[in-house]
Coordinates of C-alpha atoms in Angstrom, one line a residue:
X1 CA 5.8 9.0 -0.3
X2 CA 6.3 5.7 -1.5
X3 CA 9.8 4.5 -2.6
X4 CA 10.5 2.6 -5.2
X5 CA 13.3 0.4 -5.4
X6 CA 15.1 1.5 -8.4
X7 CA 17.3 -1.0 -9.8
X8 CA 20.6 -0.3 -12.6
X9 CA 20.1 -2.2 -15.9
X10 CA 22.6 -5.2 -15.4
X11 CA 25.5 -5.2 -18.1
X12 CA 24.9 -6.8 -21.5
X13 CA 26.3 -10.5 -21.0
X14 CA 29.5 -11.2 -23.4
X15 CA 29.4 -14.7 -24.6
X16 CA 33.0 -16.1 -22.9
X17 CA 35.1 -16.6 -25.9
X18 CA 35.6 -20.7 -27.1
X19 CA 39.6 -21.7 -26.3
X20 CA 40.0 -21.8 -29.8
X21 CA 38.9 -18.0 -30.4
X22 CA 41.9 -17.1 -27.4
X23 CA 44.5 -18.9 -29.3
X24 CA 43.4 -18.0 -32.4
X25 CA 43.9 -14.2 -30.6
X26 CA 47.1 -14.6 -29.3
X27 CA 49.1 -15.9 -32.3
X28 CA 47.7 -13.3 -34.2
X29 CA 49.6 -10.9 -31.8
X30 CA 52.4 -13.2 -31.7
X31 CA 52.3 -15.1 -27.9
X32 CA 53.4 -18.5 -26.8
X33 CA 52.5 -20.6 -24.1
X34 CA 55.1 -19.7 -21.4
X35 CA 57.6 -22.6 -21.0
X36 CA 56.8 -24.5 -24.6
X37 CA 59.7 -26.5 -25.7
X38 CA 59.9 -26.0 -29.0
X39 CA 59.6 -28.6 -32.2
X40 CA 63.0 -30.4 -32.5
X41 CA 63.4 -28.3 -36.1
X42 CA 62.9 -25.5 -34.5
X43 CA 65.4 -26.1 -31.7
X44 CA 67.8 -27.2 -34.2
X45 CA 67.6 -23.4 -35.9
X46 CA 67.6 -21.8 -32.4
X47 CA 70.8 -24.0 -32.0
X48 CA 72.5 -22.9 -35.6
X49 CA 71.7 -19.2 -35.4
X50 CA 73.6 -19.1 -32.0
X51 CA 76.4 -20.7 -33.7
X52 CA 79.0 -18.1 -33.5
X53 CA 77.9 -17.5 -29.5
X54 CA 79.1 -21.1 -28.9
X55 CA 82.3 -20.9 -31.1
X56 CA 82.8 -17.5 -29.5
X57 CA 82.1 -19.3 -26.1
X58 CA 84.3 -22.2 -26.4
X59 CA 87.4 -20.3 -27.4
X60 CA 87.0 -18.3 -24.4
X61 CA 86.8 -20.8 -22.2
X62 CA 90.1 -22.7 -24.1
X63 CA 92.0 -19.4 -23.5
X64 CA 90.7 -18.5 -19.7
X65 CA 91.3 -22.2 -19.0
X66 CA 95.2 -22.0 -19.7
X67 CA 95.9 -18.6 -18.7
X68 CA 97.1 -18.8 -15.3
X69 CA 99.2 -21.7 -16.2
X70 CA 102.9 -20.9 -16.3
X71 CA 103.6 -23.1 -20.0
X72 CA 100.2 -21.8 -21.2
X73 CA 98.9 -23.6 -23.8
X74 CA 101.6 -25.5 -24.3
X75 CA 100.5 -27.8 -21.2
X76 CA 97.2 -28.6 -22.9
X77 CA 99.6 -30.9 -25.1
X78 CA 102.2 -31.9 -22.7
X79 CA 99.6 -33.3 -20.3
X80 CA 98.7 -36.4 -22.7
X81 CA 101.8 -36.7 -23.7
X82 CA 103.0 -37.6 -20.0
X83 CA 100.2 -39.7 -19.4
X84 CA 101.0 -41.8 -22.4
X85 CA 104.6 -41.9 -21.2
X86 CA 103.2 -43.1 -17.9
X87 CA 101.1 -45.8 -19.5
X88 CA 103.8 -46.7 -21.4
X89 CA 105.9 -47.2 -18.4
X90 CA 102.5 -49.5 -16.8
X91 CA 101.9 -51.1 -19.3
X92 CA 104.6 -51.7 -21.6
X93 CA 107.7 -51.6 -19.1
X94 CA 106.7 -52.8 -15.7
X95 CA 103.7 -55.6 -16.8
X96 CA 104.6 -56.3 -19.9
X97 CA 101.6 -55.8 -22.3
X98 CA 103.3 -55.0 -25.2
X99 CA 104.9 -58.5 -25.6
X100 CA 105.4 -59.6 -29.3
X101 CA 104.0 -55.8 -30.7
X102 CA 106.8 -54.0 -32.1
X103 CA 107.9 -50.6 -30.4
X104 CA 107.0 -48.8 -34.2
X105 CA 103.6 -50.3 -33.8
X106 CA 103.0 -50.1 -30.0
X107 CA 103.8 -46.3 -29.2
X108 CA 102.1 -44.7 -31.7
X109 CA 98.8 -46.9 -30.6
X110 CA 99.3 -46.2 -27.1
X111 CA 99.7 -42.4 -27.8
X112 CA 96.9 -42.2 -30.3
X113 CA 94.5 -44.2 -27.6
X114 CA 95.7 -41.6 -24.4
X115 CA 95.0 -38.6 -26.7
X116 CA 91.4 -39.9 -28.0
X117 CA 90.5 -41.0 -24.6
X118 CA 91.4 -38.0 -22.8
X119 CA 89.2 -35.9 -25.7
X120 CA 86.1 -38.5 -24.5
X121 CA 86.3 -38.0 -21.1
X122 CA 87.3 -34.3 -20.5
X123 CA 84.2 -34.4 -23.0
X124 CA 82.1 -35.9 -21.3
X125 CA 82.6 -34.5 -17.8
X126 CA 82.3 -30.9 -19.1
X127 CA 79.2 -31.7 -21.0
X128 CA 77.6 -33.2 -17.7
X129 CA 78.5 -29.8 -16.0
X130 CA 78.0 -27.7 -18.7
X131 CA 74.4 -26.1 -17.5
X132 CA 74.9 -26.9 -14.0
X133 CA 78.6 -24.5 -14.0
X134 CA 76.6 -21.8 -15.9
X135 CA 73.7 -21.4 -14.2
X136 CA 74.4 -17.5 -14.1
X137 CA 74.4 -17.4 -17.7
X138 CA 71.7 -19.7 -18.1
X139 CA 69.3 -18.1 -15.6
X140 CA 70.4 -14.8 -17.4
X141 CA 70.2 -15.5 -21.1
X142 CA 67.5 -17.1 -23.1
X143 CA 69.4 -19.5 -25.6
X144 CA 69.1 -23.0 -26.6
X145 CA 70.6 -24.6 -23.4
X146 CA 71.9 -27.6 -25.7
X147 CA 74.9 -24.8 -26.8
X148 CA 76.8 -24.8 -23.6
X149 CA 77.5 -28.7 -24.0
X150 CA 77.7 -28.3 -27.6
X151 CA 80.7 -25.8 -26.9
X152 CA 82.3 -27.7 -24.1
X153 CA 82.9 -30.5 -26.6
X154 CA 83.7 -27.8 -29.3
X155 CA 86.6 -26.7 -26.4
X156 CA 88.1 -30.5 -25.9
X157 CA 88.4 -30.7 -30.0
X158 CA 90.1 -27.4 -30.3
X159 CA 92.4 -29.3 -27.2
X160 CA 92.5 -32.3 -29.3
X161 CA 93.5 -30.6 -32.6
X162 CA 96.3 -29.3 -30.7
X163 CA 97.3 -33.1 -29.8
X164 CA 96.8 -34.3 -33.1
X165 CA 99.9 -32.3 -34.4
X166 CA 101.9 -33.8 -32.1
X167 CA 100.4 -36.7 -32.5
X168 CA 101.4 -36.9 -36.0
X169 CA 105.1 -35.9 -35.1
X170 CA 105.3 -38.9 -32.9
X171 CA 103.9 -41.4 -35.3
X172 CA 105.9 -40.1 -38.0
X173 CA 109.1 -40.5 -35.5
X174 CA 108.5 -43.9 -35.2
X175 CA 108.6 -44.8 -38.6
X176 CA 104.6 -44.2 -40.1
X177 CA 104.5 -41.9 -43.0
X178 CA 101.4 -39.5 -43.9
X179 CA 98.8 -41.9 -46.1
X180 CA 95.2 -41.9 -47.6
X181 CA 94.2 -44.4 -44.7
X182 CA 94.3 -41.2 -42.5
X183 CA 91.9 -39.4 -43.8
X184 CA 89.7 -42.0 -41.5
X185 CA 90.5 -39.7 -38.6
X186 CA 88.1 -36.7 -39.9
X187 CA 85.0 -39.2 -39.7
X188 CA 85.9 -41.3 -36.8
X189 CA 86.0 -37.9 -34.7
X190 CA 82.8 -36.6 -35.7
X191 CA 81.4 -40.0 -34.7
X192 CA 83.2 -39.7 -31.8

């Protein structure tokens, strides 16, 4: 008895699909590279249709932020009010700087400067620690990563609009009545 080596038919070779085939493939079923950035357009929609989260975000964080305090939300305007009244005392009482610039002229600058400021740099500061204070949400949550700073300077102008009325009240105390001129504010804080 002889024995034959017997051996299976090998499989029919596929041809290994060209790169172009596999992409063409997976956007027809609607896959993406995993960890693309998107188009700046694109981000930009991503950013707009999660408008209402950061809105709805930054209030949030306005209200959590002044809860425990005793005056509430009061302080959020009493704080720059007292810094400018301790600049004023600096600056304008102890070294002098206000020499030759009228009282009418010099309080309402140094308020309006203490208020802006303080809106730049509490800006500022929370924007830098926006994503780095949330990881739990960001790690969480797929969204545009751009809305937490985005919201964290939407949260210092809602504090700032706050200001501005009394703002107003104190440049209107010291003798500057509402004109055209300050309409100026509207553009000069979205540049800012």
């Amino acid at each position: 008895m002889s024995q034959a080596l017997h051996t299976p038919p090998s499989p029919p070779v596929r041809p290994v699909p060209a790169e172009d085939d596999l992409a063409a493939l997976a956007a027809r079923h609607g896959l993406t590279v995993s960890g693309a950035r998107p188009t700046l357009p694109d981000y930009v929609r991503e950013l707009w249709a999660r408008r209402h989260f950061i809105l709805a975000f930054s209030r949030a964080k306005l209200t959590a932020q002044y809860s425990q305090a005793k005056l509430g939300q009061l302080w959020q305007v009493a704080t720059p009010l007292l810094n400018a009244a301790v600049y004023f005392f600096i600056f304008g009482l102890l070294l002098g700087a206000r020499r030759g610039i009228p009282s009418d002229v010099y309080v309402p600058f140094l308020v309006t400067g203490v208020f802006v400021f303080t809106f730049t740099q509490s800006s500022v500061l929370a924007g830098v620690r926006a994503i780095s204070g949330n990881l739990g949400l960001v790690r969480a949550l797929h969204f545009p990563r751009a809305a937490l700073p985005v919201s964290f300077a939407l949260q210092q102008l809602q504090q700032l609009l706050f200001s501005m009325v009394v703002l107003v009240v104190v440049v209107m105390a010291f003798g500057s009545m509402p004109a055209p001129s300050w309409l100026l504010v509207v553009p000069a804080l979205l540049l800012q």
